[in-house]
CSV table of C-alpha atoms in Angstrom, one decimal:
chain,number,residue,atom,x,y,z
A,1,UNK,CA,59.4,5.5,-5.7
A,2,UNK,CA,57.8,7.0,-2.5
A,3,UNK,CA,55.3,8.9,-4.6
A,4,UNK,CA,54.3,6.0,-7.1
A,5,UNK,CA,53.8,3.6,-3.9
A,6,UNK,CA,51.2,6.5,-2.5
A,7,UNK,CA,49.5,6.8,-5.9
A,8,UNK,CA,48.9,3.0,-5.8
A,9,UNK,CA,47.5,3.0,-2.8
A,10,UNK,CA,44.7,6.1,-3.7
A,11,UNK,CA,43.9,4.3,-6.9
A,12,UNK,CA,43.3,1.0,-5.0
A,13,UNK,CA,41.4,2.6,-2.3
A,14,UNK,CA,39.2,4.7,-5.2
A,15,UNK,CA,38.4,0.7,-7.2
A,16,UNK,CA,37.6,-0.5,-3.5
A,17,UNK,CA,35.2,2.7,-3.1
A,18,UNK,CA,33.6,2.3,-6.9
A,19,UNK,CA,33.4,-1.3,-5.7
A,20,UNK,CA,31.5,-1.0,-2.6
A,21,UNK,CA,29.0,2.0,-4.0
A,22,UNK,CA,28.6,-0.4,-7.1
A,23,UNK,CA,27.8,-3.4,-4.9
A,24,UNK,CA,25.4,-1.2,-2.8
A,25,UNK,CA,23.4,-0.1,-5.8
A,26,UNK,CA,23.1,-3.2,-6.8
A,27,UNK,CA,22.0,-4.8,-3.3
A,28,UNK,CA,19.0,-2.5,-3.7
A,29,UNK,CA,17.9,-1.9,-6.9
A,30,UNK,CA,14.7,-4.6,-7.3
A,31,UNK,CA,14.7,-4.5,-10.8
A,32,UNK,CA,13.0,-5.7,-13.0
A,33,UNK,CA,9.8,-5.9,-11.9
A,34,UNK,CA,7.6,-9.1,-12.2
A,35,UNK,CA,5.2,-9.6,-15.0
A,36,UNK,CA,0.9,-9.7,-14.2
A,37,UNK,CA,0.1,-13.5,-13.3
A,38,UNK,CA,-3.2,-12.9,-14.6
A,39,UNK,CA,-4.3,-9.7,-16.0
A,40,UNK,CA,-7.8,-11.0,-17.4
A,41,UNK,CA,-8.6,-11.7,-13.6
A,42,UNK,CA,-6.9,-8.5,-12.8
A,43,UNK,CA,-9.0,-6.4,-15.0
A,44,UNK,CA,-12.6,-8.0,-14.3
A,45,UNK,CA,-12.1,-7.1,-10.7
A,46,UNK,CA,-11.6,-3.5,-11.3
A,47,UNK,CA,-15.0,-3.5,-11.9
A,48,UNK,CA,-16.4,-4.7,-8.9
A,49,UNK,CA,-15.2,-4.6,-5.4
A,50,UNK,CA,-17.3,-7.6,-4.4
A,51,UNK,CA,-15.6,-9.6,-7.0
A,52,UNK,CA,-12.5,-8.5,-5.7
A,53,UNK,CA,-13.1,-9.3,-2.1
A,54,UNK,CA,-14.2,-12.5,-3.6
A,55,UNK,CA,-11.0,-13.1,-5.6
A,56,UNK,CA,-8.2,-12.4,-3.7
A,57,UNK,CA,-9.6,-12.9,-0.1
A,58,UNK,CA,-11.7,-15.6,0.0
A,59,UNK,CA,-10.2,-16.8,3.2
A,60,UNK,CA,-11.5,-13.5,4.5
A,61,UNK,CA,-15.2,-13.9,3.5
A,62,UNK,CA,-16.0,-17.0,3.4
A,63,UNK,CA,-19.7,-16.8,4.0
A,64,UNK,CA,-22.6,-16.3,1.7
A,65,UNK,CA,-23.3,-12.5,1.3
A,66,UNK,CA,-25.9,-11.2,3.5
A,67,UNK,CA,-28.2,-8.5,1.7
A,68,UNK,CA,-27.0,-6.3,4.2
A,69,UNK,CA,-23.1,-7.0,3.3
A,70,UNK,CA,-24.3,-6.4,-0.7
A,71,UNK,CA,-25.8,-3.2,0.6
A,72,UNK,CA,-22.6,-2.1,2.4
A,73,UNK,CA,-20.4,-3.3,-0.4
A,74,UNK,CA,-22.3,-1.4,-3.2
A,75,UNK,CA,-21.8,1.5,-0.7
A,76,UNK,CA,-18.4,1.5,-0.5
A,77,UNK,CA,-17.9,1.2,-4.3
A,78,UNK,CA,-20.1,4.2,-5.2
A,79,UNK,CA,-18.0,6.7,-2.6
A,80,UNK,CA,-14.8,5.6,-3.7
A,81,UNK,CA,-15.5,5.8,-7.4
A,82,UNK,CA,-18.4,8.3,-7.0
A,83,UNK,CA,-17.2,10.1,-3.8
A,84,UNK,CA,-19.9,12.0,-1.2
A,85,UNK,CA,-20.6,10.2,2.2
A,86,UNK,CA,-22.1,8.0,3.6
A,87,UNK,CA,-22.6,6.2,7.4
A,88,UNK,CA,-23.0,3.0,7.8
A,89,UNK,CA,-24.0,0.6,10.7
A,90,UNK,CA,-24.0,-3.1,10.5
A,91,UNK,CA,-23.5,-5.1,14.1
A,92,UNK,CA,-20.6,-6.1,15.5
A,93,UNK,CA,-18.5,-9.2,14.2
A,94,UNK,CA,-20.5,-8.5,10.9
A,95,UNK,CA,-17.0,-8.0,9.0
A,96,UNK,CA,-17.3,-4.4,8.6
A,97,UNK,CA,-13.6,-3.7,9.3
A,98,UNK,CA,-12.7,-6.4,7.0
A,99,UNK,CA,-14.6,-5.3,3.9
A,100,UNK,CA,-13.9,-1.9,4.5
A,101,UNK,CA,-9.8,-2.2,4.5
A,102,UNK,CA,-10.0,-4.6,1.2
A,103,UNK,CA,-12.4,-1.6,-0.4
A,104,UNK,CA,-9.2,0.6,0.9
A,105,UNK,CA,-6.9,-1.7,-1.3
A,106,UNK,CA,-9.1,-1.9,-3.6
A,107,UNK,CA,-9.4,1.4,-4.4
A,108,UNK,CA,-5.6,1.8,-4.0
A,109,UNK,CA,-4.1,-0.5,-6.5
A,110,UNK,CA,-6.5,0.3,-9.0
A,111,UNK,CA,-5.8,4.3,-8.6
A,112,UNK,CA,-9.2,4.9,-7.7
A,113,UNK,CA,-7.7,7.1,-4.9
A,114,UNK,CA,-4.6,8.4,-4.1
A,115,UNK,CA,-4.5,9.2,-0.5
A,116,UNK,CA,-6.8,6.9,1.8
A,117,UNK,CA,-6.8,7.6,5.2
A,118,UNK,CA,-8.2,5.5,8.2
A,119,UNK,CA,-9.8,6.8,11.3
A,120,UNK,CA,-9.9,4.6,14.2
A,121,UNK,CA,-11.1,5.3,18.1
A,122,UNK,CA,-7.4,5.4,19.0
A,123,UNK,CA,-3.9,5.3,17.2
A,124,UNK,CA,-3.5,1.5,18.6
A,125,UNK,CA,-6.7,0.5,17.1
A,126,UNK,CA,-5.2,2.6,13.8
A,127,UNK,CA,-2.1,0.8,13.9
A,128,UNK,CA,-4.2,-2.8,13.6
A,129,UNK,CA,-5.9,-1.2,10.3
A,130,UNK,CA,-2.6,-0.4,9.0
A,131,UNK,CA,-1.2,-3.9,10.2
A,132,UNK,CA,-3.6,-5.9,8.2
A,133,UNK,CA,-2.7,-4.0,5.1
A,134,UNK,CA,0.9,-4.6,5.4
A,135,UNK,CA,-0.1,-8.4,5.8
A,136,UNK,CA,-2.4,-8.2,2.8
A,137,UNK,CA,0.1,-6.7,0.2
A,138,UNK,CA,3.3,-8.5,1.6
A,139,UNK,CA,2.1,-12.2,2.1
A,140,UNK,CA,-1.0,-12.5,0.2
A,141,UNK,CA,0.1,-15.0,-2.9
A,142,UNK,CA,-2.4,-13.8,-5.6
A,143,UNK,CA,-2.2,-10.3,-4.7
A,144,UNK,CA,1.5,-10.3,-5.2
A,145,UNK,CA,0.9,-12.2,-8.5
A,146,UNK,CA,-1.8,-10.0,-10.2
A,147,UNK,CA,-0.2,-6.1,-8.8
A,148,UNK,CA,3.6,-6.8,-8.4
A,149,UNK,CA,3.9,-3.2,-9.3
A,150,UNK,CA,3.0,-2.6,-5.6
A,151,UNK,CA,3.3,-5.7,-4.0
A,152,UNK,CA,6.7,-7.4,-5.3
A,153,UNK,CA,8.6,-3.9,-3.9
A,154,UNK,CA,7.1,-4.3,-0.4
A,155,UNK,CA,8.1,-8.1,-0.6
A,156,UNK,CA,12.1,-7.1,-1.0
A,157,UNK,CA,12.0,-4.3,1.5
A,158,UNK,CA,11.8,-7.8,4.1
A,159,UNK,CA,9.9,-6.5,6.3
A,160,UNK,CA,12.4,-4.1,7.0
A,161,UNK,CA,11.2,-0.6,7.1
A,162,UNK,CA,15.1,0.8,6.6
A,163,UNK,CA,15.5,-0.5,3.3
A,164,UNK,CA,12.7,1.9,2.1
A,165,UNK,CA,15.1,4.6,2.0
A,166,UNK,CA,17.3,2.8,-0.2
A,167,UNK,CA,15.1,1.1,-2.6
A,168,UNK,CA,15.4,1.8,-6.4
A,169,UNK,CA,13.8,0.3,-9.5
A,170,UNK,CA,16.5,0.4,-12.9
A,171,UNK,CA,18.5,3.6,-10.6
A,172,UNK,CA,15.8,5.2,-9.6
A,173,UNK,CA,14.4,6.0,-6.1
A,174,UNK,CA,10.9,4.4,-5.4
A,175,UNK,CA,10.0,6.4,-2.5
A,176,UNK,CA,8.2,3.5,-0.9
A,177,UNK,CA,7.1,4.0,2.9
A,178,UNK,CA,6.8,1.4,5.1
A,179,UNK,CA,5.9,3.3,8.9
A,180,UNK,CA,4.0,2.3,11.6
A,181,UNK,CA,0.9,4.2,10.6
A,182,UNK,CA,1.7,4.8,7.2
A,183,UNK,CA,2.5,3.1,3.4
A,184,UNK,CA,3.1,4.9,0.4
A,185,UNK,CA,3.5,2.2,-2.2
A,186,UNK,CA,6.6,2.4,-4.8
A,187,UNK,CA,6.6,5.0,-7.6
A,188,UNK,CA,6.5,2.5,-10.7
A,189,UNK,CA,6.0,4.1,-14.4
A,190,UNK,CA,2.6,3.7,-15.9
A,191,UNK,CA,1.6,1.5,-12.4
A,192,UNK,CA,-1.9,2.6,-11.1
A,193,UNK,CA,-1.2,2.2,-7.8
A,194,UNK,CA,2.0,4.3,-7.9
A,195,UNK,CA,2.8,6.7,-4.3
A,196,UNK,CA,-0.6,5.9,-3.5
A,197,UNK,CA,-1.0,6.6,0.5
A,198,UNK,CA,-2.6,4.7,3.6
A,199,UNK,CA,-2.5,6.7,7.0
A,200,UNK,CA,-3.8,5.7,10.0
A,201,UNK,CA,-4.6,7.5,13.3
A,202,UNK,CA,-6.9,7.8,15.9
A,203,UNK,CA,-9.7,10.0,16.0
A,204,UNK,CA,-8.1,12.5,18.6
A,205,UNK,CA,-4.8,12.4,16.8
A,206,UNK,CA,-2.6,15.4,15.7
A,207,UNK,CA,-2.7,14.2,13.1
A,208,UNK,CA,-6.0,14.4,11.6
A,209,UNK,CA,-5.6,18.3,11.3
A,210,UNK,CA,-3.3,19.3,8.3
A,211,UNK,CA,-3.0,15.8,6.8
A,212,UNK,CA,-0.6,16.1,3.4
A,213,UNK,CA,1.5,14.3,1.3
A,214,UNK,CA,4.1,15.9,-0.9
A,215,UNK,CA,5.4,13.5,-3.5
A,216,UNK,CA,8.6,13.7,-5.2
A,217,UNK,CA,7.5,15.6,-8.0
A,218,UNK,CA,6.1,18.5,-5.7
A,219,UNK,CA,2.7,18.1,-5.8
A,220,UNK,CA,0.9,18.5,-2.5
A,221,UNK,CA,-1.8,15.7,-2.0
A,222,UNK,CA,-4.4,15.6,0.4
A,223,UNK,CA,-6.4,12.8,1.9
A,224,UNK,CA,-9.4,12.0,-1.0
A,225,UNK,CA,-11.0,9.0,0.7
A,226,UNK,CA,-11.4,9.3,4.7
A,227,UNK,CA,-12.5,5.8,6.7
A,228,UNK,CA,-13.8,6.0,10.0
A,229,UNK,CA,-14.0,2.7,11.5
A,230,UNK,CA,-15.6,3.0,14.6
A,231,UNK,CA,-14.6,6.2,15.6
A,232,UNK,CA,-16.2,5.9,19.3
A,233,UNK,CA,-15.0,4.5,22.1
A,234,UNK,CA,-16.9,2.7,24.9
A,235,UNK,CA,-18.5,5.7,26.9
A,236,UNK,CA,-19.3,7.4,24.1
A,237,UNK,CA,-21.1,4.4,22.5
């Protein structure tokens, strides 16, 4: 009798255990994955940033385009498609911040680039490129609708950069990344936008130097789209 009361006790204990890890899979796993609200609008703006920019923050610009702005935007579209370099200067409280972190996201959840990383005079000034990202992809309503692949994980995480580590989609790890100066959106099958990578630091940062990503198939990737958004400070200037 003494033995059959302690094997009770282990096989309760084990359902309790299966339980819990069951219930903690579950608590995690953000599957499935919403459907495109609109891919027709989804598609035509893959074709031009401007349009883009136009469509899913029009809050943001909500000017007439200057020929200047045209200029810059047809700029930014030919390097990140394109690549080479290019400087630009426009004056200040022109929007050049603004259109250059939508080109970023742009260019991101179309898989235009892979790894985009920002330059700012200093790693706070970083941090507020990296800030307005986060805003963009977790609160912006039409966004979300038209790219859940990448928004609709960062929308469960809660603003809660733990739950990263736990996230899954149908079992599977999404590796998203959710850091101060760093995202590195959810690895979704067939999604363009999968473990692509915005990093943000300032211009005298560590690191700058040896910036890499390895992603969890092995491969090594390296910054292929570098920002500088005002890169100097006041003396400098």
């Amino acid at each position: 009798e003494e033995t059959g009361r302690v094997s009770y006790a282990k096989s309760t204990a084990d359902r309790v255990a299966e339980y819990s890890r069951n219930s903690y899979r579950l608590a995690n796993d953000i599957s499935p994955i919403p459907k495109v609200a609109n891919r027709r609008r989804r598609n035509r703006c893959k074709k031009s940033l401007r349009l883009f920019a136009e469509t899913y923050f029009p809050e943001r610009f909500t000017l007439k385009w200057s020929p200047d702005h045209l200029d810059f935007i047809s700029h930014l579209e030919d390097r990140i498609t394109e690549g080479g370099y290019k400087a630009h200067a426009m004056p200040r409280g022109s929007g050049k911040s603004s259109l250059v972190i939508t080109a970023a996201e742009w260019a991101a959840l179309y898989g235009f680039r892979k790894y985009l990383f920002l330059i700012a005079v200093s790693d706070s000034k970083a941090k507020t490129l990296i800030d307005v990202i986060k805003t963009d992809l977790f609160a912006n309503e039409k966004l979300a609708a038209d790219f859940p692949e990448a928004c609709y994980p960062i929308k469960k995480l809660e603003q809660k950069s733990i739950k990263a580590k736990s996230q899954t989609l149908n079992g599977d790890p999404t590796y998203i990344t959710w850091s101060t100066n760093r995202i590195i959106l959810p690895q979704i099958p067939k999604a363009m936008s999968s473990q692509a990578v915005f990093h943000a630091a300032g211009i005298t940062s560590g690191e700058i130097r040896g910036a890499v990503y390895t992603n969890p198939k092995g491969s090594m990737c390296r910054p292929d789209w570098i920002l500088l958004d005002d890169p100097q400070d006041d003396e400098v200037a």
